[in-house]
mmCIF file of C-alpha atoms in Angstrom:
data_model
loop_
_atom_site.group_PDB
_atom_site.id
_atom_site.type_symbol
_atom_site.label_atom_id
_atom_site.label_comp_id
_atom_site.label_asym_id
_atom_site.label_seq_id
_atom_site.Cartn_x
_atom_site.Cartn_y
_atom_site.Cartn_z
ATOM 1 C CA MET F 1 24.799 19.903 14.525
ATOM 2 C CA PRO F 2 23.692 17.174 12.046
ATOM 3 C CA GLU F 3 23.264 14.726 14.945
ATOM 4 C CA VAL F 4 20.830 17.114 16.628
ATOM 5 C CA GLU F 5 18.763 17.400 13.429
ATOM 6 C CA VAL F 6 18.480 13.626 13.103
ATOM 7 C CA THR F 7 17.355 13.300 16.706
ATOM 8 C CA ILE F 8 14.724 16.024 16.279
ATOM 9 C CA LYS F 9 13.424 14.360 13.100
ATOM 10 C CA GLN F 10 13.152 11.061 14.931
ATOM 11 C CA LEU F 11 11.247 12.647 17.796
ATOM 12 C CA VAL F 12 8.841 14.519 15.538
ATOM 13 C CA SER F 13 8.193 11.639 13.121
ATOM 14 C CA PRO F 14 4.826 9.951 13.834
ATOM 15 C CA ILE F 15 6.236 6.507 13.058
ATOM 16 C CA SER F 16 8.619 6.816 16.010
ATOM 17 C CA SER F 17 5.608 6.676 18.338
ATOM 18 C CA LEU F 18 4.571 3.248 16.999
ATOM 19 C CA PRO F 19 4.864 0.732 19.862
ATOM 20 C CA LEU F 20 7.442 -1.985 19.193
ATOM 21 C CA GLU F 21 4.863 -4.712 19.736
ATOM 22 C CA ILE F 22 2.809 -3.354 16.839
ATOM 23 C CA PHE F 23 5.893 -2.953 14.643
ATOM 24 C CA LEU F 24 6.849 -6.583 15.298
ATOM 25 C CA GLN F 25 3.298 -7.758 14.622
ATOM 26 C CA VAL F 26 3.313 -5.940 11.272
ATOM 27 C CA LEU F 27 6.562 -7.718 10.372
ATOM 28 C CA ARG F 28 5.068 -11.073 11.390
ATOM 29 C CA HIS F 29 2.027 -10.480 9.173
ATOM 30 C CA TYR F 30 4.168 -9.405 6.228
ATOM 31 C CA ILE F 31 6.407 -12.480 6.506
ATOM 32 C CA ALA F 32 3.409 -14.803 6.897
ATOM 33 C CA SER F 33 1.568 -13.265 3.939
ATOM 34 C CA TYR F 34 4.560 -13.802 1.691
ATOM 35 C CA TRP F 35 5.269 -17.375 2.745
ATOM 36 C CA ASP F 36 1.664 -18.537 3.054
ATOM 37 C CA GLY F 37 1.164 -17.774 -0.629
ATOM 38 C CA PHE F 38 4.623 -18.921 -1.685
ATOM 39 C CA ASN F 39 4.781 -20.737 -5.008
ATOM 40 C CA PRO F 40 8.097 -22.406 -5.925
ATOM 41 C CA GLY F 41 7.152 -22.175 -9.609
ATOM 42 C CA LEU F 42 7.122 -18.366 -9.676
ATOM 43 C CA GLU F 43 9.647 -16.474 -11.705
ATOM 44 C CA PRO F 44 12.963 -15.722 -9.938
ATOM 45 C CA GLU F 45 12.097 -11.996 -9.771
ATOM 46 C CA ALA F 46 9.164 -12.791 -7.474
ATOM 47 C CA HIS F 47 11.484 -14.638 -5.097
ATOM 48 C CA ARG F 48 13.734 -11.622 -4.633
ATOM 49 C CA ARG F 49 11.164 -10.375 -2.110
ATOM 50 C CA THR F 50 11.923 -13.318 0.190
ATOM 51 C CA TYR F 51 13.878 -11.259 2.693
ATOM 52 C CA LEU F 52 12.705 -7.789 1.695
ATOM 53 C CA TRP F 53 11.230 -7.306 5.182
ATOM 54 C CA ILE F 54 14.755 -7.105 6.619
ATOM 55 C CA ARG F 55 15.214 -3.672 5.009
ATOM 56 C CA VAL F 56 12.704 -2.263 7.470
ATOM 57 C CA THR F 57 15.051 -3.208 10.299
ATOM 58 C CA HIS F 58 17.590 -0.741 8.899
ATOM 59 C CA VAL F 59 15.318 2.250 9.426
ATOM 60 C CA CYS F 60 16.456 2.844 12.991
ATOM 61 C CA ARG F 61 18.450 1.203 15.750
ATOM 62 C CA THR F 62 15.361 0.558 17.885
ATOM 63 C CA TRP F 63 13.608 -1.402 15.138
ATOM 64 C CA ARG F 64 16.781 -3.313 14.310
ATOM 65 C CA GLU F 65 17.351 -4.342 17.913
ATOM 66 C CA ALA F 66 13.714 -5.322 18.345
ATOM 67 C CA ALA F 67 13.801 -7.516 15.226
ATOM 68 C CA LEU F 68 17.137 -9.100 16.129
ATOM 69 C CA GLN F 69 15.810 -10.018 19.560
ATOM 70 C CA THR F 70 12.557 -11.570 18.266
ATOM 71 C CA PRO F 71 13.309 -15.218 17.380
ATOM 72 C CA ASP F 72 10.002 -15.999 15.637
ATOM 73 C CA LEU F 73 10.819 -13.499 12.862
ATOM 74 C CA TRP F 74 13.773 -15.673 11.842
ATOM 75 C CA THR F 75 12.088 -19.074 11.616
ATOM 76 C CA THR F 76 11.322 -19.115 7.879
ATOM 77 C CA ILE F 77 14.544 -19.914 6.077
ATOM 78 C CA ARG F 78 15.239 -20.019 2.364
ATOM 79 C CA ALA F 79 18.308 -22.089 1.526
ATOM 80 C CA CYS F 80 19.972 -19.528 -0.712
ATOM 81 C CA ARG F 81 23.219 -18.453 0.996
ATOM 82 C CA LEU F 82 25.098 -20.222 3.750
ATOM 83 C CA GLU F 83 25.741 -17.007 5.722
ATOM 84 C CA CYS F 84 22.044 -16.175 5.606
ATOM 85 C CA VAL F 85 21.015 -19.652 6.765
ATOM 86 C CA GLN F 86 23.533 -19.529 9.634
ATOM 87 C CA PHE F 87 22.250 -16.125 10.721
ATOM 88 C CA PHE F 88 18.603 -17.230 10.651
ATOM 89 C CA LEU F 89 19.369 -20.442 12.553
ATOM 90 C CA GLU F 90 21.166 -18.463 15.259
ATOM 91 C CA ARG F 91 18.439 -15.837 15.541
ATOM 92 C CA SER F 92 15.567 -18.347 15.570
ATOM 93 C CA LEU F 93 17.049 -19.995 18.680
ATOM 94 C CA TYR F 94 15.144 -23.229 19.391
ATOM 95 C CA LEU F 95 11.869 -22.469 17.562
ATOM 96 C CA PRO F 96 10.364 -24.697 14.820
ATOM 97 C CA LEU F 97 11.484 -23.833 11.286
ATOM 98 C CA ARG F 98 9.860 -23.418 7.873
ATOM 99 C CA ILE F 99 12.396 -24.335 5.202
ATOM 100 C CA CYS F 100 12.406 -23.444 1.502
ATOM 101 C CA ILE F 101 14.798 -25.277 -0.837
ATOM 102 C CA LEU F 102 14.842 -24.277 -4.496
ATOM 103 C CA LYS F 103 17.291 -25.769 -6.955
ATOM 104 C CA ARG F 104 17.606 -22.445 -8.791
ATOM 105 C CA ASP F 105 19.158 -20.934 -5.640
ATOM 106 C CA LYS F 106 22.859 -21.386 -6.358
ATOM 107 C CA GLY F 107 23.763 -21.824 -2.696
ATOM 108 C CA ALA F 108 20.991 -24.292 -1.825
ATOM 109 C CA GLU F 109 23.086 -27.452 -1.907
ATOM 110 C CA GLU F 110 25.778 -25.809 0.216
ATOM 111 C CA CYS F 111 23.142 -24.991 2.859
ATOM 112 C CA LEU F 112 21.619 -28.471 3.124
ATOM 113 C CA PRO F 113 24.074 -30.070 5.599
ATOM 114 C CA LEU F 114 23.681 -27.128 7.991
ATOM 115 C CA LEU F 115 19.903 -27.188 7.686
ATOM 116 C CA PHE F 116 19.674 -30.936 8.188
ATOM 117 C CA GLN F 117 21.554 -30.617 11.485
ATOM 118 C CA GLU F 118 18.430 -28.784 12.644
ATOM 119 C CA ALA F 119 15.949 -31.245 11.089
ATOM 120 C CA HIS F 120 14.405 -31.928 14.498
ATOM 121 C CA ARG F 121 13.126 -28.321 14.346
ATOM 122 C CA PHE F 122 11.549 -28.558 10.854
ATOM 123 C CA ARG F 123 7.857 -27.652 10.877
ATOM 124 C CA SER F 124 7.441 -27.518 7.101
ATOM 125 C CA ILE F 125 9.477 -27.773 3.908
ATOM 126 C CA ILE F 126 8.824 -26.172 0.541
ATOM 127 C CA PHE F 127 10.876 -27.303 -2.432
ATOM 128 C CA ASP F 128 10.619 -27.354 -6.172
ATOM 129 C CA ARG F 129 9.893 -30.601 -7.941
ATOM 130 C CA ASP F 130 13.463 -31.405 -8.949
ATOM 131 C CA ALA F 131 14.103 -35.150 -8.524
ATOM 132 C CA SER F 132 17.383 -34.742 -6.649
ATOM 133 C CA LEU F 133 15.750 -32.460 -4.087
ATOM 134 C CA SER F 134 12.613 -34.553 -3.734
ATOM 135 C CA GLU F 135 14.781 -37.495 -2.688
ATOM 136 C CA LEU F 136 16.053 -35.435 0.235
ATOM 137 C CA VAL F 137 12.634 -35.305 1.865
ATOM 138 C CA LYS F 138 11.606 -38.954 1.611
ATOM 139 C CA PRO F 139 10.471 -40.207 5.022
ATOM 140 C CA THR F 140 12.976 -43.077 4.838
ATOM 141 C CA TYR F 141 15.952 -40.753 5.286
ATOM 142 C CA PRO F 142 17.356 -40.570 8.840
ATOM 143 C CA TRP F 143 17.068 -36.787 9.081
ATOM 144 C CA ALA F 144 13.403 -36.950 8.040
ATOM 145 C CA ARG F 145 12.618 -39.327 10.912
ATOM 146 C CA ALA F 146 14.217 -36.833 13.277
ATOM 147 C CA ALA F 147 11.984 -34.058 11.967
ATOM 148 C CA VAL F 148 9.081 -34.865 14.249
ATOM 149 C CA LEU F 149 7.542 -31.387 13.974
ATOM 150 C CA ILE F 150 6.967 -31.414 10.217
ATOM 151 C CA GLU F 151 3.391 -30.519 9.325
ATOM 152 C CA VAL F 152 3.566 -30.037 5.558
ATOM 153 C CA ILE F 153 5.854 -31.203 2.796
ATOM 154 C CA ASN F 154 5.099 -29.586 -0.599
#
C-alpha cells in the first residue's frame, strides 16, 4: 500500500509535470550562477554550496537519470575529493572543463594528476593565490601547452 501512495503523490504533484528540458535548464542556470560569481577568497562555508545542486537529483528517479545523462552538467569540477573528480570526469564525457583548485580543499593535491590527464579539455581554471598552486598553471608547463581550450586563468 505505501508504494501506491507514493505513486499517487508523484502523479498529483505539480512539479512532476515539469518537462525535463526545463528542469535541466534550471540546473544549468543554477550551476552557472554559482560559478560565474565564484570567489576563491570566500569563507569555506560559502564553498560548501559547490555541489548543492546534486541534491535535487535525489528527488526522484526521473530527475536523477536525466541529470546523469546530461554531460554539460558535470563540466565544472572542484578538486576536492578524488572520487568526486573521477565521477565528474566520467559524466562530462569529452566536453570542455572548468576547473577549481583551492589549497584549503584537503584532497586537491591528490586530484591534480587525474585532472591534468584531461588538461586538453580545460576551458578555464580558478585557483587561490597560493604560490605552489600558481606554479601549476604557468604556460611553460607541458600540461598547460596541451590545454588549448583555456579561456581564463584566475
